[in-house]
XYZ file of C-alpha atoms in Angstrom:
620
model
C -12.916 24.209 -47.108
C -15.092 21.772 -45.183
C -13.835 18.871 -47.287
C -10.227 19.660 -46.355
C -10.752 19.453 -42.578
C -10.251 15.658 -42.296
C -7.029 15.970 -44.292
C -5.797 18.796 -42.081
C -6.592 16.743 -38.991
C -4.662 13.776 -40.355
C -1.736 16.027 -41.130
C -1.902 17.357 -37.574
C -1.802 13.824 -36.137
C 1.089 12.962 -38.415
C 2.995 16.031 -37.202
C 2.449 14.947 -33.599
C 3.513 11.391 -34.358
C 6.609 12.522 -36.220
C 7.598 14.602 -33.213
C 7.761 11.410 -31.157
C 11.256 10.071 -31.706
C 11.754 7.466 -28.977
C 12.426 3.871 -29.926
C 9.480 2.785 -27.788
C 6.993 5.078 -29.522
C 8.191 4.306 -33.039
C 8.098 0.540 -32.425
C 4.663 0.869 -30.846
C 3.386 2.911 -33.810
C 4.415 0.093 -36.153
C 2.319 -2.451 -34.264
C -0.546 -0.474 -32.752
C -3.210 2.119 -33.332
C -2.324 4.935 -30.928
C -5.476 6.757 -29.839
C -4.794 9.350 -27.147
C -7.157 11.800 -25.504
C -10.418 9.940 -25.796
C -12.746 11.521 -23.222
C -14.759 8.563 -21.940
C -18.172 9.662 -20.606
C -19.379 8.796 -17.110
C -23.041 8.552 -16.132
C -23.059 12.045 -14.577
C -21.611 13.713 -17.661
C -18.018 13.901 -16.376
C -15.442 12.756 -18.943
C -12.189 10.913 -18.150
C -9.065 11.107 -20.264
C -8.443 7.693 -21.808
C -5.509 6.641 -24.016
C -5.865 3.473 -26.104
C -3.030 1.442 -27.650
C -4.464 -1.493 -29.641
C -2.970 -3.986 -32.074
C -3.274 -3.426 -35.809
C -5.539 -6.372 -36.434
C -9.055 -7.055 -37.658
C -9.639 -9.447 -34.768
C -11.347 -8.262 -31.619
C -8.935 -8.100 -28.697
C -9.197 -8.084 -24.895
C -8.339 -5.033 -22.805
C -5.725 -4.476 -20.104
C -6.799 -1.345 -18.213
C -4.585 0.702 -15.907
C -6.394 3.533 -14.148
C -4.166 6.089 -12.452
C -4.110 9.363 -10.531
C -0.638 10.080 -11.935
C 0.682 11.971 -14.932
C 0.307 9.892 -18.126
C 1.357 12.385 -20.787
C 3.838 11.342 -23.414
C 5.345 14.825 -23.054
C 6.393 16.377 -19.724
C 8.348 19.634 -19.528
C 9.098 19.415 -23.235
C 10.632 15.952 -22.983
C 9.260 12.661 -24.242
C 8.317 10.097 -21.559
C 8.384 6.472 -22.644
C 7.278 4.346 -19.674
C 3.650 4.094 -20.824
C 4.743 3.358 -24.387
C 6.947 0.485 -23.215
C 4.138 -1.043 -21.172
C 1.730 -0.623 -24.052
C 4.239 -2.230 -26.401
C 4.606 -5.280 -24.153
C 0.853 -5.854 -24.009
C 0.200 -5.097 -27.666
C 2.826 -7.702 -28.570
C 0.947 -10.155 -26.332
C -2.293 -9.472 -28.225
C -4.081 -7.004 -25.959
C -5.276 -3.450 -26.151
C -3.522 -1.507 -23.419
C -5.627 1.341 -22.008
C -4.572 4.019 -19.517
C -7.155 6.279 -17.915
C -6.761 9.202 -15.518
C -8.984 9.200 -12.460
C -11.748 11.740 -12.047
C -10.329 15.191 -11.339
C -6.753 14.315 -12.356
C -5.025 16.322 -15.096
C -7.208 16.275 -18.230
C -9.981 14.213 -16.609
C -12.924 16.288 -15.480
C -14.541 16.475 -12.038
C -13.271 16.638 -8.464
C -10.684 14.184 -7.092
C -10.881 12.313 -3.785
C -7.951 10.050 -2.905
C -10.050 7.236 -1.406
C -13.499 8.370 -2.417
C -13.389 8.125 -6.211
C -16.812 6.849 -7.292
C -16.750 3.140 -8.085
C -19.296 3.935 -10.770
C -16.480 5.561 -12.770
C -14.818 2.171 -13.051
C -18.081 0.491 -13.969
C -18.822 3.065 -16.665
C -15.287 2.785 -18.041
C -15.772 -0.987 -18.420
C -19.000 -0.427 -20.340
C -17.332 2.118 -22.631
C -14.396 -0.189 -23.368
C -16.496 -3.317 -23.836
C -18.609 -1.458 -26.408
C -15.662 -0.494 -28.661
C -15.907 -2.219 -32.029
C -12.359 -3.582 -31.628
C -12.963 -5.052 -28.141
C -13.810 -8.698 -27.457
C -15.643 -7.549 -24.316
C -13.142 -8.978 -21.817
C -11.316 -6.594 -19.472
C -8.474 -7.175 -17.022
C -7.106 -4.680 -14.502
C -3.396 -4.261 -13.833
C -1.376 -1.928 -11.649
C 0.559 -1.316 -8.469
C -0.241 1.053 -5.592
C -2.648 3.753 -6.796
C -3.314 1.830 -10.010
C -4.255 -1.234 -7.922
C -6.131 0.200 -4.966
C -9.370 0.954 -6.837
C -9.641 -2.543 -8.296
C -11.260 -4.409 -5.384
C -14.185 -2.066 -4.715
C -15.110 -1.806 -8.383
C -14.823 -5.594 -8.724
C -17.537 -5.850 -6.082
C -19.981 -4.207 -8.513
C -20.011 -7.300 -10.728
C -19.618 -5.757 -14.187
C -19.928 -8.616 -16.730
C -16.926 -7.415 -18.780
C -14.488 -7.512 -15.848
C -12.906 -10.948 -16.088
C -9.690 -10.706 -14.009
C -7.658 -8.341 -11.832
C -3.971 -8.193 -10.888
C -3.645 -5.819 -7.912
C -0.106 -5.178 -6.653
C 0.724 -3.312 -3.436
C -2.983 -2.601 -3.016
C -3.202 -1.700 0.688
C -4.657 1.781 0.256
C -7.738 0.193 -1.281
C -8.444 -1.968 1.774
C -10.907 -0.475 4.254
C -12.039 -2.865 6.984
C -10.995 -6.507 6.724
C -11.548 -8.571 9.867
C -9.485 -7.129 12.702
C -7.805 -4.623 10.365
C -9.539 -1.270 10.123
C -6.839 0.783 8.450
C -9.184 2.571 6.036
C -6.835 2.598 3.091
C -3.583 2.719 5.123
C -4.726 5.903 6.850
C -4.480 4.168 10.224
C -2.682 1.324 11.935
C -4.214 0.360 15.243
C -6.028 3.705 15.309
C -2.819 5.747 14.893
C -2.411 7.850 11.740
C 0.111 6.623 9.182
C 1.855 9.800 8.117
C 2.875 8.658 4.651
C -0.316 10.088 3.160
C 0.441 13.575 4.414
C 3.695 13.796 2.467
C 2.096 12.071 -0.517
C -0.950 14.335 -0.619
C 1.201 17.468 -0.553
C 2.523 16.633 -4.000
C -0.562 14.923 -5.387
C -3.777 16.623 -4.330
C -5.009 19.340 -6.671
C -5.880 22.698 -5.211
C -9.499 23.593 -6.053
C -8.225 26.848 -7.600
C -5.921 25.065 -10.072
C -6.201 25.899 -13.798
C -8.607 23.709 -15.762
C -9.110 22.869 -19.415
C -12.370 24.341 -20.763
C -15.072 21.755 -21.470
C -15.374 23.270 -24.937
C -11.928 21.905 -25.860
C -12.059 19.407 -28.714
C -10.000 16.229 -28.930
C -7.861 18.020 -31.498
C -7.267 20.780 -28.937
C -6.324 18.256 -26.243
C -3.922 16.371 -28.505
C -2.156 19.635 -29.255
C -2.168 20.887 -25.662
C -0.717 17.718 -24.137
C 2.572 18.339 -25.925
C 3.248 21.487 -23.908
C 0.595 21.557 -21.154
C 0.934 18.451 -19.001
C -1.281 19.814 -16.191
C 1.168 18.514 -13.567
C 1.930 21.237 -11.024
C 5.526 21.553 -9.887
C 5.454 21.588 -6.081
C 8.370 23.109 -4.163
C 10.528 20.428 -2.545
C 9.879 19.806 1.158
C 12.305 18.307 3.645
C 9.753 16.003 5.222
C 12.131 14.915 7.965
C 11.398 18.337 9.433
C 8.037 19.051 7.807
C 6.261 16.112 9.452
C 7.247 17.439 12.882
C 4.780 20.321 12.482
C 2.042 20.562 15.113
C -0.853 20.451 14.979
C -0.937 17.653 12.424
C -3.819 19.298 10.568
C -1.500 22.206 9.662
C 1.369 20.184 8.151
C 0.515 20.842 4.498
C -0.606 24.398 5.217
C 2.722 25.082 6.944
C 4.495 24.183 3.687
C 2.242 26.549 1.695
C 0.953 23.429 0.001
C -2.284 22.902 -1.896
C -5.675 22.797 -0.289
C -7.587 19.592 -0.816
C -9.090 16.423 0.599
C -6.487 16.150 3.403
C -8.157 18.927 5.363
C -11.283 16.799 5.713
C -9.640 13.382 6.004
C -7.410 14.340 8.924
C -10.515 14.965 11.052
C -11.923 11.456 10.612
C -11.767 8.619 13.125
C -11.232 4.971 12.097
C -14.975 4.343 12.165
C -16.132 7.546 10.447
C -19.015 7.027 8.045
C -17.092 8.646 5.174
C -14.667 5.709 4.952
C -17.553 3.441 3.998
C -18.946 5.690 1.241
C -16.009 5.933 -1.152
C -13.808 3.584 -3.141
C -12.493 1.306 -0.382
C -13.195 -2.419 -0.272
C -14.719 -3.655 2.998
C -15.368 -7.197 4.125
C -19.149 -6.873 3.836
C -18.880 -6.401 0.042
C -19.197 -9.238 -2.502
C -16.274 -10.479 -4.582
C -16.571 -12.596 -7.723
C -13.544 -11.918 -9.932
C -10.412 -14.052 -10.507
C -7.434 -12.275 -8.934
C -3.666 -12.613 -8.860
C -2.543 -10.717 -5.754
C 0.999 -9.316 -5.352
C 2.348 -8.193 -1.978
C 5.769 -7.621 -0.391
C 7.252 -8.051 3.077
C 8.432 -4.476 3.455
C 5.290 -2.846 2.118
C 3.254 -0.529 4.309
C 0.196 -2.772 4.186
C 1.450 -6.348 4.115
C -0.792 -7.675 6.899
C -4.148 -6.284 5.672
C -3.144 -7.284 2.132
C -2.746 -10.896 3.246
C -5.946 -10.699 5.279
C -7.836 -9.610 2.158
C -6.461 -12.530 0.142
C -7.635 -14.959 2.816
C -10.990 -13.205 3.072
C -11.601 -13.612 -0.663
C -10.392 -17.213 -0.613
C -13.033 -17.925 2.013
C -15.852 -15.604 0.987
C -15.848 -15.169 -2.800
C -19.381 -15.720 -4.055
C -18.713 -19.104 -5.717
C -16.390 -22.020 -5.078
C -15.016 -21.672 -8.603
C -14.101 -18.045 -7.922
C -12.530 -18.897 -4.569
C -10.336 -21.322 -6.486
C -9.166 -18.574 -8.874
C -7.282 -16.550 -6.253
C -3.473 -16.623 -6.246
C -0.823 -14.820 -4.186
C 2.822 -13.755 -4.466
C 4.767 -12.323 -1.497
C 8.125 -10.784 -2.421
C 10.902 -9.576 -0.057
C 10.878 -6.019 -1.384
C 9.678 -2.504 -0.679
C 6.405 -1.093 -2.011
C 5.957 -1.940 -5.725
C 9.610 -2.912 -6.110
C 8.956 -6.466 -7.330
C 10.666 -6.206 -10.689
C 13.616 -4.318 -9.225
C 14.802 -7.445 -7.404
C 18.270 -8.493 -8.543
C 20.756 -11.318 -8.171
C 21.644 -9.710 -4.833
C 18.551 -7.880 -3.635
C 19.228 -5.284 -0.919
C 16.259 -4.111 1.140
C 17.389 -1.223 3.300
C 20.833 -2.535 4.178
C 20.023 -6.252 4.381
C 20.788 -8.638 1.536
C 17.957 -11.076 0.917
C 19.658 -12.843 -1.980
C 18.356 -13.506 -5.475
C 14.688 -12.531 -5.211
C 13.875 -12.393 -8.911
C 10.690 -14.002 -10.246
C 9.108 -14.362 -13.699
C 6.332 -11.858 -12.975
C 5.432 -10.882 -16.549
C 5.273 -14.489 -17.700
C 2.944 -15.470 -14.868
C 0.691 -12.430 -15.273
C 0.407 -12.972 -19.037
C -0.597 -16.603 -18.478
C -3.229 -15.534 -15.934
C -4.742 -12.954 -18.276
C -4.592 -15.340 -21.245
C -6.728 -17.803 -19.320
C -9.388 -15.303 -18.327
C -9.373 -12.786 -21.195
C -8.540 -15.047 -24.153
C -10.073 -18.280 -22.850
C -6.770 -20.104 -23.219
C -5.922 -23.194 -21.214
C -5.195 -22.670 -17.525
C -1.554 -23.105 -16.586
C -0.652 -24.735 -13.297
C 0.554 -22.262 -10.695
C 1.052 -22.479 -6.923
C -1.730 -21.039 -4.787
C 0.854 -19.049 -2.841
C 4.435 -18.176 -3.758
C 6.342 -16.552 -0.912
C 9.947 -15.606 -0.253
C 11.658 -16.707 2.952
C 14.261 -14.182 4.052
C 17.274 -15.569 5.872
C 17.295 -18.764 3.836
C 16.718 -16.512 0.795
C 14.498 -18.783 -1.273
C 11.128 -18.841 -2.980
C 8.667 -21.387 -1.594
C 5.130 -22.385 -2.484
C 2.139 -23.336 -0.393
C -1.478 -24.371 -0.760
C -2.567 -21.594 1.609
C -1.437 -18.631 3.653
C -0.022 -19.132 6.178
C 1.554 -22.460 5.182
C -0.354 -25.350 6.799
C 2.896 -26.497 8.447
C 3.118 -23.251 10.461
C 2.020 -23.771 14.066
C 1.656 -20.952 16.590
C 4.106 -20.974 19.490
C 3.886 -18.570 22.422
C 6.803 -16.601 23.806
C 6.336 -14.665 27.061
C 7.849 -11.267 27.801
C 9.967 -11.418 30.940
C 12.521 -9.300 32.777
C 13.809 -8.303 36.181
C 12.065 -4.964 35.773
C 14.741 -3.448 33.579
C 14.160 -4.332 29.912
C 15.071 -0.787 28.893
C 17.652 -0.618 26.098
C 19.696 -3.248 24.369
C 21.690 -3.673 27.573
C 18.688 -4.380 29.813
C 17.440 -7.704 31.140
C 14.434 -8.263 28.881
C 13.834 -11.860 27.797
C 11.491 -13.907 25.610
C 10.781 -17.312 27.139
C 8.476 -20.283 26.671
C 7.019 -19.909 30.176
C 5.247 -16.994 31.856
C 7.134 -15.381 34.764
C 5.526 -15.956 38.160
C 5.994 -12.432 39.486
C 5.038 -9.176 37.801
C 8.118 -6.989 37.533
C 6.885 -4.387 35.057
C 9.157 -2.497 32.723
C 8.472 1.234 32.794
C 9.646 4.119 30.643
C 8.799 7.752 30.020
C 7.314 8.557 26.646
C 7.747 12.203 25.674
C 5.865 13.065 22.457
C 8.271 15.969 21.944
C 11.125 13.447 21.830
C 9.606 10.412 20.092
C 11.475 7.303 19.000
C 12.550 8.014 15.395
C 11.440 5.608 12.687
C 14.462 3.679 11.460
C 13.757 1.588 8.392
C 10.543 -0.382 8.364
C 7.557 -1.301 6.238
C 6.877 2.087 4.749
C 6.700 4.109 1.564
C 6.020 7.567 0.265
C 7.420 9.730 3.082
C 10.084 11.508 1.081
C 13.316 11.796 3.051
C 11.561 11.303 6.401
C 11.832 7.495 6.554
C 13.908 5.118 4.471
C 12.148 1.777 4.171
C 13.590 -1.693 4.615
C 15.749 -3.563 7.122
C 18.354 -1.673 9.152
C 20.427 -2.607 12.191
C 18.245 -1.481 15.089
C 21.030 -1.427 17.687
C 21.550 2.262 16.989
C 17.993 2.823 18.296
C 18.107 0.347 21.159
C 20.288 2.525 23.344
C 17.250 4.710 24.086
C 15.753 4.240 27.524
C 12.219 4.469 26.123
C 12.654 1.251 24.111
C 12.089 -2.081 25.883
C 14.028 -4.995 24.407
C 13.063 -8.668 24.820
C 15.206 -11.377 23.194
C 15.213 -15.176 23.056
C 18.295 -17.245 23.706
C 20.172 -18.017 20.474
C 18.683 -20.966 18.605
C 20.765 -24.133 18.467
C 18.920 -25.125 15.300
C 17.450 -22.902 12.644
C 13.858 -21.719 13.062
C 11.595 -20.701 10.174
C 8.525 -18.590 10.803
C 5.873 -17.816 8.204
C 2.544 -16.161 8.879
C 1.023 -13.657 11.312
C 2.826 -12.570 14.461
C 0.322 -11.751 17.211
C 1.159 -9.607 20.227
C -0.773 -9.127 23.464
C 0.501 -6.632 26.014
C -0.713 -5.818 29.506
C 0.010 -2.151 30.003
C -0.555 0.778 32.325
C -0.028 4.517 32.044
C -0.532 7.710 33.999
C -1.848 9.330 30.785
C -5.446 9.315 29.555
C -4.346 7.819 26.258
C -1.090 6.652 24.748
C 0.298 4.291 22.112
C 2.266 1.071 22.282
C 4.520 0.004 19.417
C 6.146 -3.336 18.621
C 8.929 -4.369 16.256
C 9.877 -7.916 15.261
C 13.628 -8.351 14.789
C 16.126 -11.004 13.640
C 19.287 -10.836 15.772
C 22.495 -12.347 14.377
C 25.324 -13.784 16.519
C 27.365 -10.603 16.011
C 24.464 -8.541 17.384
C 23.161 -7.190 14.075
C 19.422 -6.680 14.570
C 17.359 -6.437 11.381
C 13.733 -5.339 11.651
C 11.135 -7.565 9.952
C 7.806 -5.850 10.658
C 6.257 -3.349 13.049
C 2.881 -2.348 14.443
C 1.189 0.079 16.816
C -1.990 0.383 18.878
C -3.655 3.539 20.150
C -4.912 2.403 23.534
C -8.195 4.350 23.410
C -9.277 1.892 20.665
C -8.400 -1.275 22.589
C -12.105 -2.218 22.853
C -12.876 -1.527 19.178
C -12.786 1.293 16.669
C -16.429 2.201 17.173
C -15.689 3.725 20.594
C -12.945 5.508 22.493
C -12.223 4.400 26.056
C -9.597 6.409 27.924
C -7.234 5.025 30.568
C -7.131 5.472 34.315
C -3.888 5.844 36.249
C -3.073 2.692 38.212
C -5.109 0.287 36.105
C -3.649 -2.465 33.927
C -5.207 -2.975 30.481
C -4.999 -5.826 27.995
C -4.059 -4.581 24.522
C -4.076 -6.783 21.414
C -2.020 -5.203 18.671
C -2.780 -5.681 14.997
C -0.772 -8.639 13.702
C 2.551 -8.351 11.934
C 3.566 -10.620 9.042
C 6.748 -12.145 7.700
C 8.507 -15.264 6.440
C 12.015 -15.421 7.863
C 14.553 -18.116 8.651
C 16.450 -17.531 11.894
C 19.719 -19.331 11.318
C 21.456 -21.312 14.080
C 22.849 -18.814 16.581
C 20.196 -16.181 15.735
C 17.535 -14.920 18.125
C 14.044 -13.459 17.925
C 13.708 -9.993 19.436
C 10.701 -7.855 20.258
C 10.997 -4.120 20.819
C 8.244 -2.312 22.706
C 7.894 1.452 22.938
C 5.228 4.140 22.550
C 6.311 5.898 19.364
C 7.661 5.191 15.909
C 7.721 8.641 14.348
C 7.100 9.774 11.635
C 6.052 6.306 10.472
C 3.031 6.938 12.727
C 1.819 10.195 14.226
C 2.715 10.988 17.827
C 0.107 10.396 20.487
C 0.182 13.596 22.536
C -1.181 11.628 25.512
C -3.919 14.151 26.327
C -6.922 12.037 25.419
C -7.954 14.785 22.983
C -8.394 14.688 19.219
C -4.633 14.773 18.619
C -4.804 16.144 15.040
C -5.629 19.695 16.221
C -3.352 19.769 19.297
C 0.085 21.368 19.608
C 1.121 20.426 23.119
C 1.523 17.008 24.672
C 2.192 15.557 28.082
C 4.892 13.105 29.123
C 3.473 9.669 29.969
C 4.942 7.070 32.309
C 4.086 3.836 30.548
C 4.673 0.281 31.704
C 4.488 -3.240 30.299
C 3.438 -5.915 32.787
C 4.336 -9.598 32.468
C 3.421 -12.476 34.771
C 0.984 -15.352 35.085
C -1.686 -12.775 35.879
C -0.546 -10.454 33.099
C 0.759 -12.719 30.327
C 2.272 -10.307 27.801
C 3.108 -12.528 24.866
C 4.113 -12.737 21.245
C 2.756 -15.680 19.235
C 5.058 -16.868 16.459
C 4.065 -19.100 13.480
C 6.838 -21.703 13.463
C 7.084 -23.934 10.380
C 7.478 -27.483 11.659
C-alpha cells in the first residue's frame, strides 16, 4: 500500500490538470512545470502560498516574482481563471520561472495581514527560498502594479544578494515619506485622509474571525481544496457614493456591516505616527541599491510622490552605477491602466490620442540585462507623455532640463467665486489685497469630479472631466490666465503657495490645475490639498486664529500638458474635494471620531504683501 502512494498522488495531479481546459493552461502545461501550493517557510515559522511556473529545461533559470494580496487561485466559484496562466506563459516563453506568492495572512498564506505593515523580512526570506531552488540561477526580479508593486521598494532596501532588478508600476502606496511628501502609503495628502483606502479595505481586509485552513493540511490537501475553496469572501456590494458620507469616519466600514481589521487602528494615526515607520513602507532615510524601471501615470493617485521617489533614488542610490540604472515611464492613464491605452485613449472624457507603448518589450529587455546578464539595450532615462500635443517624449531627467519655473499670481477684484467671477492669473502681483472669501460647509462639501484617483467604487470616477459643471458653486474660487497666443508646454511639478485666513480653528485648502479650451471646456490635470494645522510640518499641529493670515505651501502637483494656442491655465481653490479626500469638520479636533462640523468662512489673500502664487514648469 505504501508503494502505491506516489502513483496515487500522480494520478491525483493528473486529474487536476485534466480538469483545466483553458487554452492558456494547456499551452502553459506543454512548456512549463506547474507547481502550485508550495508553502514557502518564513523565519518565524509562517508559511506563504507560492505557485511556481518554470520552463521545462535542464538549464537554471532566473525568477520573475509577483507577490500579491489578491486572489491567485486558478479556480474561483467553480470557474477557471486564466490571467495568471497567461502571464506565466509569457514569461516562461521568455525563459524565466514565473512565481506568484500570496502575502502573509492572505487566503492560503498563514499569519496576520497588515495592508502597509507586512514584514519586509517575508520578502527577504522568499528571495532566499527561491534562490535556493535547484532550478534557479539565483537571480530574482520583481514585477507588478499597485499592491504587487508597493512592497518592492522597502524590501529592496534590505540588500538581498539575489534581488537583481525591480519593475514597480503604480507604486504609490509603498511610499512613506519622501522629501516634502509624507503621504504614508497614499493614506494622506497634505495631512488630509485619502478615502480610497476605506472603500478598498472593506472588500480586502480579512476579519480576524474568518475561516482558516488547518496547519495540518498537506500540499495534496491544498491542491484539492483550491479547486472549490478559494478563500475569497464575497462581500455585499456597497454604494460608496453614499457609504463614504458616513460620520464619524471611523465608523464607515462598521456602518456597512463590513469586516473588522487593520482599518480600525490605521484611521487613528496621524501623518507622523510611529507605526508608519515600522512596517513595509519605503522612506527616504532607507538605502537603495537595486536597478529599477519605474512606471507611473498622470491620472494615478500618487503621481507626485512616485516621481519624487524616482528622483530621490537617482540622487541617493548607494553607488553611481546603481543611480545610472534607474529609468522612468509616465503614461497618460489611470492607475495601472498602461496596457489598456489604445489608438484613441480616453481618460475620463478627454481624448489623449494614441498613448500605446511597447511595455512588455522594454521590460523584457531590462530583465534580460539584469537577470540573464545579456547586453544592455539603449533606453531613454525618462519617457513621458505630453497631453494636449498627444505625443511620447524622452528626457535625460525629470523634470526635463528645458523646463523653467514661471510664477503666476492669483488676482481678483475680491470676487473670484465661480466660473463667472473676476479671478485672474497674472505675471505680476496685485498691489492691493482684495481677498476672495467663501463659506465652506463640511455638510455640503464640493463633490469630487474626476481626478487622480482609484479604488473608490462608484464614489469617484477618475480622469479628466469638464469642470464647468462644478465651477458654478460659490465655494469654488476660479483664477484663469488670458488665452495664450502661442502654445505653452508645461512638464514637471506645479507648486502652489496660498495666503489664507479662516474663522475656524482648522480647515483645508484644495487646488486643481485645469486646461481651458477656447470653447470653455475645462479639463482637470491634477489636484492637491493641505490641512492647515500641518502647515508648519507633520510632526506638530498648529491651529489657526481668527483674523490672522497664514502662508500655506501645498504639496506639488505634476503633469505634462500642451496648452494649445487659445487655451488658458486655470487654478481652482476651495476647501473640499470629497470623497477624494475626507472632509475637514473645522473643529480643530481629531476629525476621524467626530460627527458634527462647523461652517468656516475662509479667504484667499493676494497682493505684494500676500503673494498667493502658482509656479508652472514651462518648457522653453
